[in-house]
């Protein structure tokens, strides 16, 4: 009887923790994975592969890679990812399949299933998709499957597998993996029948460029920006599982000097300008009135000769003066060529 009770309790625990997990390619430390490499030294099998990431757990949960890859893929080929049978798909949700070339710090997405992960009937346990032909080659690539469930507690699931990829030497640019419902990242609420809930985080994810030598640019950890379903006051934080350096605010930047521009004022003249009367306007100045009154006239006086007159008696043929005369009297000669002036009276 005691054995039966213990077995029943074990089944309850198994049913609670049995969510979803991949088995191929073999994720790190999986007890049920297919073709799994040997465990790294000092590590042990993880019997909670189907559980969501804990609040303090880093991306991938296990950061020490397998000593050899679980699978070898070729850029441009089709690959298949297989999930453990059964499980609890929680109404589907958003799934992404991504690759990291820098040890799990940054991930570029190579395939997405948004809204209806595991199918409309929740029975899908395998996905086959083509790898981008432009992927760079590397023997140390981290493959990640991530999932935000549609129904239930707000959780983030992630399994990681070590793979090798045969590809070119050029870098590859794609969407950055989205992280939500995890510490430091935004929360996507339950879908409540709306399978577009939170899809804008994925559609508006930032881009990232990865290369075969392990360098990457454009982001860190996972992307969680661009959505409207945020119930945390903080913006998404890039997660780097290999870093223990605390984030610090950037040093304040001193304001640059402000140049003052002097605009010269327009010159104004103080000389008054005579007003101009518009054409056709009537002036208020009274018109000039000319007088019609007769003006006084001046009677000219006698004309005084400028030369002395010729004496009457000296003119040829004129007799000398005779008899008395009045003072200042004049007497013309008969010829009209002279005159006589009475001097004595």
Short mmCIF file of C-alpha atoms in Angstrom, two decimals:
data_model
loop_
_atom_site.label_atom_id
_atom_site.label_comp_id
_atom_site.label_asym_id
_atom_site.label_seq_id
_atom_site.Cartn_x
_atom_site.Cartn_y
_atom_site.Cartn_z
CA UNK A 1 0.00 0.00 0.00
CA UNK A 2 2.84 2.40 0.82
CA UNK A 3 4.42 1.72 -2.56
CA UNK A 4 1.18 2.56 -4.34
CA UNK A 5 0.83 5.82 -2.44
CA UNK A 6 4.39 6.85 -3.36
CA UNK A 7 3.81 5.97 -7.01
CA UNK A 8 0.63 8.04 -7.10
CA UNK A 9 2.47 11.02 -5.64
CA UNK A 10 5.19 10.66 -8.26
CA UNK A 11 2.58 10.73 -11.02
CA UNK A 12 1.11 13.93 -9.62
CA UNK A 13 4.51 15.60 -9.59
CA UNK A 14 5.21 14.40 -13.13
CA UNK A 15 1.90 15.74 -14.41
CA UNK A 16 2.49 19.13 -12.81
CA UNK A 17 5.99 19.55 -14.27
CA UNK A 18 5.25 18.00 -17.69
CA UNK A 19 4.86 21.06 -19.87
CA UNK A 20 6.81 21.02 -23.15
CA UNK A 21 10.44 20.22 -24.02
CA UNK A 22 12.44 19.33 -27.13
CA UNK A 23 14.25 16.03 -27.45
CA UNK A 24 15.95 16.55 -30.84
CA UNK A 25 18.39 18.07 -31.25
CA UNK A 26 19.29 16.96 -27.75
CA UNK A 27 19.07 19.96 -25.39
CA UNK A 28 21.66 20.48 -22.72
CA UNK A 29 21.54 17.91 -19.90
CA UNK A 30 18.29 16.29 -21.12
CA UNK A 31 17.59 12.80 -19.73
CA UNK A 32 15.22 12.07 -22.64
CA UNK A 33 17.06 13.63 -25.58
CA UNK A 34 18.02 11.77 -28.75
CA UNK A 35 21.68 11.26 -29.64
CA UNK A 36 22.88 13.32 -26.67
CA UNK A 37 26.62 13.96 -26.20
CA UNK A 38 28.34 13.18 -22.93
CA UNK A 39 27.66 15.56 -20.08
CA UNK A 40 30.24 18.22 -19.32
CA UNK A 41 32.47 17.45 -16.35
CA UNK A 42 30.77 18.24 -13.05
CA UNK A 43 27.25 18.53 -14.56
CA UNK A 44 24.23 16.27 -14.04
CA UNK A 45 21.04 15.43 -15.89
CA UNK A 46 18.16 17.90 -15.60
CA UNK A 47 14.81 16.24 -14.94
CA UNK A 48 12.90 19.53 -15.16
CA UNK A 49 13.58 20.26 -18.85
CA UNK A 50 9.89 21.01 -19.47
CA UNK A 51 9.63 23.60 -16.69
CA UNK A 52 9.70 27.34 -17.41
CA UNK A 53 12.76 29.41 -16.60
CA UNK A 54 12.90 30.50 -12.98
CA UNK A 55 13.06 34.18 -12.19
CA UNK A 56 16.79 34.10 -11.40
CA UNK A 57 17.81 31.59 -14.05
CA UNK A 58 19.77 32.81 -17.09
CA UNK A 59 18.73 32.26 -20.67
CA UNK A 60 19.27 28.61 -21.69
CA UNK A 61 19.22 27.74 -17.94
CA UNK A 62 22.44 25.72 -18.41
CA UNK A 63 25.32 27.89 -19.60
CA UNK A 64 28.06 25.21 -19.85
CA UNK A 65 27.86 23.68 -23.35
CA UNK A 66 28.18 20.04 -24.31
CA UNK A 67 31.77 19.11 -25.22
CA UNK A 68 30.57 18.18 -28.72
CA UNK A 69 27.56 19.23 -30.81
CA UNK A 70 24.24 17.42 -30.64
CA UNK A 71 23.71 17.83 -34.39
CA UNK A 72 25.43 19.16 -37.50
CA UNK A 73 23.35 21.27 -39.85
CA UNK A 74 24.05 22.95 -43.20
CA UNK A 75 22.95 26.46 -44.10
CA UNK A 76 20.04 26.34 -46.54
CA UNK A 77 18.98 22.81 -45.62
CA UNK A 78 15.77 21.72 -43.87
CA UNK A 79 16.04 20.67 -40.25
CA UNK A 80 13.55 19.03 -37.90
CA UNK A 81 12.96 19.88 -34.26
CA UNK A 82 11.11 17.26 -32.24
CA UNK A 83 9.26 17.68 -28.94
CA UNK A 84 8.67 15.07 -26.26
CA UNK A 85 5.30 13.35 -26.69
CA UNK A 86 2.41 14.40 -24.48
CA UNK A 87 3.01 17.41 -22.31
CA UNK A 88 0.79 20.42 -21.64
CA UNK A 89 0.78 22.92 -24.54
CA UNK A 90 -1.25 25.51 -22.57
CA UNK A 91 -3.41 26.56 -25.51
CA UNK A 92 -0.43 27.21 -27.79
CA UNK A 93 1.21 30.61 -27.85
CA UNK A 94 4.31 32.05 -29.51
CA UNK A 95 7.34 29.88 -30.37
CA UNK A 96 10.67 30.88 -31.86
CA UNK A 97 13.66 28.88 -33.09
CA UNK A 98 16.91 30.85 -32.90
CA UNK A 99 20.70 30.58 -33.16
CA UNK A 100 23.51 32.16 -31.15
CA UNK A 101 27.09 32.48 -32.36
CA UNK A 102 28.46 34.13 -29.20
CA UNK A 103 27.83 31.44 -26.60
CA UNK A 104 24.20 32.31 -25.83
CA UNK A 105 24.49 36.05 -25.28
CA UNK A 106 22.55 37.05 -28.42
CA UNK A 107 20.18 35.03 -30.62
CA UNK A 108 18.99 35.55 -34.19
CA UNK A 109 15.61 34.05 -35.18
CA UNK A 110 15.48 31.51 -38.02
CA UNK A 111 11.84 30.35 -37.65
CA UNK A 112 8.66 31.50 -35.88
CA UNK A 113 5.25 30.02 -35.03
CA UNK A 114 3.12 32.83 -33.60
CA UNK A 115 -0.22 32.38 -31.85
CA UNK A 116 -0.82 28.68 -32.58
CA UNK A 117 2.37 26.95 -31.52
CA UNK A 118 1.75 23.15 -31.39
CA UNK A 119 -1.07 23.58 -33.90
CA UNK A 120 -4.72 24.51 -33.67
CA UNK A 121 -5.48 21.09 -32.17
CA UNK A 122 -2.44 21.28 -29.86
CA UNK A 123 -1.18 18.00 -31.24
CA UNK A 124 1.89 19.11 -33.21
CA UNK A 125 5.12 17.76 -31.72
CA UNK A 126 7.50 18.31 -34.62
CA UNK A 127 8.49 21.25 -36.81
CA UNK A 128 10.52 21.10 -40.02
CA UNK A 129 11.83 24.34 -41.52
CA UNK A 130 14.62 25.54 -43.78
CA UNK A 131 17.71 27.24 -42.39
CA UNK A 132 18.63 30.53 -44.10
CA UNK A 133 21.18 29.94 -46.86
CA UNK A 134 23.26 32.90 -45.69
CA UNK A 135 24.07 31.56 -42.23
CA UNK A 136 27.78 31.66 -41.33
CA UNK A 137 29.55 28.43 -40.47
CA UNK A 138 30.70 27.56 -36.93
CA UNK A 139 31.26 24.49 -34.75
CA UNK A 140 30.01 26.28 -31.65
CA UNK A 141 26.45 27.44 -32.29
CA UNK A 142 23.71 27.43 -29.65
CA UNK A 143 20.25 26.50 -30.92
CA UNK A 144 17.32 27.72 -28.80
CA UNK A 145 13.61 26.95 -28.73
CA UNK A 146 11.57 29.53 -26.78
CA UNK A 147 7.87 29.62 -25.94
CA UNK A 148 5.39 32.07 -24.37
CA UNK A 149 2.26 30.11 -23.41
CA UNK A 150 -1.23 31.36 -24.29
CA UNK A 151 -3.05 30.07 -21.18
CA UNK A 152 -1.98 29.82 -17.57
CA UNK A 153 0.68 31.46 -15.45
CA UNK A 154 2.80 33.96 -17.35
CA UNK A 155 5.88 31.90 -18.08
CA UNK A 156 8.84 31.71 -20.45
CA UNK A 157 10.15 28.34 -21.64
CA UNK A 158 13.57 27.78 -23.21
CA UNK A 159 15.64 24.74 -24.21
CA UNK A 160 19.12 25.08 -25.74
CA UNK A 161 21.16 22.60 -27.78
CA UNK A 162 24.74 22.78 -29.07
CA UNK A 163 24.99 22.35 -32.85
CA UNK A 164 27.52 22.82 -35.63
CA UNK A 165 26.57 24.65 -38.82
CA UNK A 166 28.29 24.36 -42.17
CA UNK A 167 27.95 27.72 -43.88
CA UNK A 168 29.75 30.64 -45.40
CA UNK A 169 31.97 33.32 -43.93
CA UNK A 170 29.68 36.31 -44.37
CA UNK A 171 27.66 37.61 -41.38
CA UNK A 172 23.90 37.08 -41.19
CA UNK A 173 21.28 39.65 -40.13
CA UNK A 174 17.81 38.79 -38.85
CA UNK A 175 15.32 39.47 -36.07
CA UNK A 176 16.51 39.22 -32.52
CA UNK A 177 14.93 36.56 -30.32
CA UNK A 178 12.04 37.91 -28.19
CA UNK A 179 12.04 37.34 -24.44
CA UNK A 180 8.94 37.99 -22.31
CA UNK A 181 7.45 36.88 -18.99
CA UNK A 182 10.94 36.73 -17.49
CA UNK A 183 12.73 38.99 -15.03
CA UNK A 184 13.71 42.30 -16.59
CA UNK A 185 11.54 41.76 -19.67
CA UNK A 186 7.94 42.78 -20.47
CA UNK A 187 4.99 40.58 -19.57
CA UNK A 188 2.58 39.31 -22.22
CA UNK A 189 -0.81 38.58 -20.58
CA UNK A 190 -2.98 35.55 -21.18
CA UNK A 191 -4.37 35.47 -24.69
CA UNK A 192 -8.03 34.98 -23.68
CA UNK A 193 -8.84 33.75 -27.18
CA UNK A 194 -6.93 36.56 -28.96
CA UNK A 195 -3.94 34.79 -30.51
CA UNK A 196 -2.45 38.10 -31.67
CA UNK A 197 -1.79 39.05 -28.04
CA UNK A 198 1.83 40.13 -27.74
CA UNK A 199 2.58 39.39 -31.40
CA UNK A 200 3.78 42.95 -31.90
CA UNK A 201 6.80 42.21 -29.69
CA UNK A 202 7.86 39.59 -32.21
CA UNK A 203 6.90 41.52 -35.33
CA UNK A 204 8.70 44.66 -34.17
CA UNK A 205 11.79 42.96 -32.76
CA UNK A 206 15.10 44.67 -33.38
CA UNK A 207 17.56 43.21 -35.88
CA UNK A 208 20.87 41.61 -35.00
CA UNK A 209 23.90 40.64 -37.07
CA UNK A 210 25.87 37.50 -36.21
CA UNK A 211 29.11 36.11 -37.63
CA UNK A 212 30.91 32.80 -37.52
CA UNK A 213 33.77 34.14 -35.41
CA UNK A 214 31.40 34.73 -32.50
CA UNK A 215 30.95 38.48 -32.87
CA UNK A 216 27.49 40.00 -32.96
CA UNK A 217 25.99 43.45 -33.09
CA UNK A 218 22.58 45.03 -32.75
CA UNK A 219 21.36 43.70 -29.40
CA UNK A 220 21.98 41.55 -26.36
CA UNK A 221 20.15 38.57 -24.90
CA UNK A 222 16.65 38.87 -26.31
CA UNK A 223 14.43 41.58 -27.68
CA UNK A 224 11.36 42.68 -25.78
CA UNK A 225 10.52 46.07 -27.23
CA UNK A 226 7.81 47.39 -29.50
CA UNK A 227 4.72 45.98 -27.79
CA UNK A 228 1.79 47.48 -26.00
CA UNK A 229 1.22 44.66 -23.50
CA UNK A 230 3.70 45.83 -20.87
CA UNK A 231 2.75 45.69 -17.20
CA UNK A 232 6.19 46.48 -15.77
CA UNK A 233 7.48 50.03 -15.32
CA UNK A 234 10.89 49.15 -16.72
CA UNK A 235 11.91 48.93 -20.34
CA UNK A 236 13.17 45.56 -21.61
CA UNK A 237 16.67 44.79 -20.36
CA UNK A 238 19.21 42.93 -22.47
CA UNK A 239 20.28 39.81 -20.59
CA UNK A 240 23.85 38.62 -20.69
CA UNK A 241 24.26 35.35 -18.72
CA UNK A 242 28.05 35.56 -18.87
CA UNK A 243 28.30 39.03 -17.41
CA UNK A 244 28.21 39.99 -13.75
CA UNK A 245 28.87 43.68 -14.32
CA UNK A 246 26.08 45.84 -12.97
CA UNK A 247 24.44 48.24 -15.31
CA UNK A 248 25.13 51.90 -14.65
CA UNK A 249 23.60 55.04 -15.95
CA UNK A 250 25.66 56.88 -18.55
CA UNK A 251 27.64 59.87 -17.38
CA UNK A 252 25.80 63.15 -17.85
CA UNK A 253 26.83 65.05 -20.91
CA UNK A 254 27.70 68.69 -20.38
CA UNK A 255 25.53 70.98 -22.46
CA UNK A 256 27.30 72.65 -25.31
CA UNK A 257 27.71 76.40 -25.34
CA UNK A 258 24.79 78.30 -26.71
CA UNK A 259 25.65 80.92 -29.27
CA UNK A 260 23.66 84.13 -29.15
CA UNK A 261 22.86 85.59 -32.52
CA UNK A 262 22.61 89.37 -32.66
CA UNK A 263 20.11 90.50 -35.22
CA UNK A 264 20.59 94.17 -36.20
CA UNK A 265 17.51 96.29 -35.82
CA UNK A 266 16.31 98.11 -38.92
CA UNK A 267 17.51 101.70 -39.16
CA UNK A 268 14.77 104.26 -38.68
CA UNK A 269 15.10 107.86 -39.96
CA UNK A 270 14.10 110.78 -37.77
CA UNK A 271 13.60 113.13 -40.76
CA UNK A 272 9.91 113.78 -41.08
CA UNK A 273 8.46 112.92 -44.42
CA UNK A 274 5.99 115.27 -46.00
CA UNK A 275 2.59 113.72 -46.17
CA UNK A 276 1.45 112.69 -49.58
CA UNK A 277 -2.07 113.47 -50.55
CA UNK A 278 -3.58 110.65 -52.56
CA UNK A 279 -4.83 111.37 -55.99
CA UNK A 280 -8.38 112.63 -55.96
CA UNK A 281 -8.30 113.55 -52.26
CA UNK A 282 -9.51 117.00 -51.18
CA UNK A 283 -7.17 119.21 -49.17
CA UNK A 284 -8.43 120.76 -45.96
CA UNK A 285 -6.15 123.82 -46.52
CA UNK A 286 -8.32 126.82 -47.49
CA UNK A 287 -7.68 127.87 -51.09
CA UNK A 288 -5.83 131.10 -51.93
CA UNK A 289 -8.30 133.93 -52.65
CA UNK A 290 -7.14 136.64 -54.98
CA UNK A 291 -8.50 140.15 -54.30
CA UNK A 292 -10.42 141.94 -57.03
CA UNK A 293 -10.08 145.37 -55.40
CA UNK A 294 -8.47 148.05 -57.67
CA UNK A 295 -4.85 148.63 -56.94
CA UNK A 296 -3.49 152.27 -56.61
CA UNK A 297 -1.62 153.57 -59.62
CA UNK A 298 1.38 155.93 -59.64
CA UNK A 299 1.51 158.93 -61.99
CA UNK A 300 5.00 159.27 -63.39
CA UNK A 301 6.73 162.63 -62.87
CA UNK A 302 8.45 164.82 -65.48
CA UNK A 303 11.28 163.25 -67.31
CA UNK A 304 14.54 164.99 -66.56
CA UNK A 305 16.85 164.99 -69.54
CA UNK A 306 20.18 163.28 -68.95
CA UNK A 307 21.98 165.83 -71.23
CA UNK A 308 21.91 169.62 -70.99
CA UNK A 309 19.59 171.15 -73.54
CA UNK A 310 21.02 173.17 -76.31
CA UNK A 311 20.37 176.96 -75.66
CA UNK A 312 17.72 178.45 -77.89
CA UNK A 313 19.79 181.41 -78.90
CA UNK A 314 22.66 179.19 -80.15
CA UNK A 315 20.56 177.33 -82.61
CA UNK A 316 21.03 178.53 -86.17
CA UNK A 317 18.20 180.86 -87.32
CA UNK A 318 16.60 181.35 -83.92
CA UNK A 319 16.32 184.87 -82.53
CA UNK A 320 17.64 185.70 -79.09
CA UNK A 321 15.21 185.90 -76.21
CA UNK A 322 13.41 189.21 -75.81
CA UNK A 323 10.95 190.58 -73.24
CA UNK A 324 10.04 189.27 -69.81
CA UNK A 325 9.08 185.65 -68.94
CA UNK A 326 7.84 183.68 -66.00
CA UNK A 327 10.33 181.65 -63.91
CA UNK A 328 11.02 178.09 -65.07
CA UNK A 329 8.90 178.67 -68.24
CA UNK A 330 9.86 176.81 -71.39
CA UNK A 331 9.51 177.99 -74.94
CA UNK A 332 10.07 175.76 -77.93
CA UNK A 333 11.80 176.95 -81.03
CA UNK A 334 9.74 177.21 -84.20
CA UNK A 335 11.78 174.40 -85.71
CA UNK A 336 11.29 172.14 -82.74
CA UNK A 337 15.03 171.62 -82.37
CA UNK A 338 15.47 173.68 -79.22
CA UNK A 339 13.75 175.46 -76.39
CA UNK A 340 14.17 178.50 -74.18
CA UNK A 341 14.14 178.30 -70.37
CA UNK A 342 13.22 181.38 -68.36
CA UNK A 343 15.88 181.99 -65.71
CA UNK A 344 15.11 185.40 -64.33
CA UNK A 345 11.48 186.16 -64.90
#
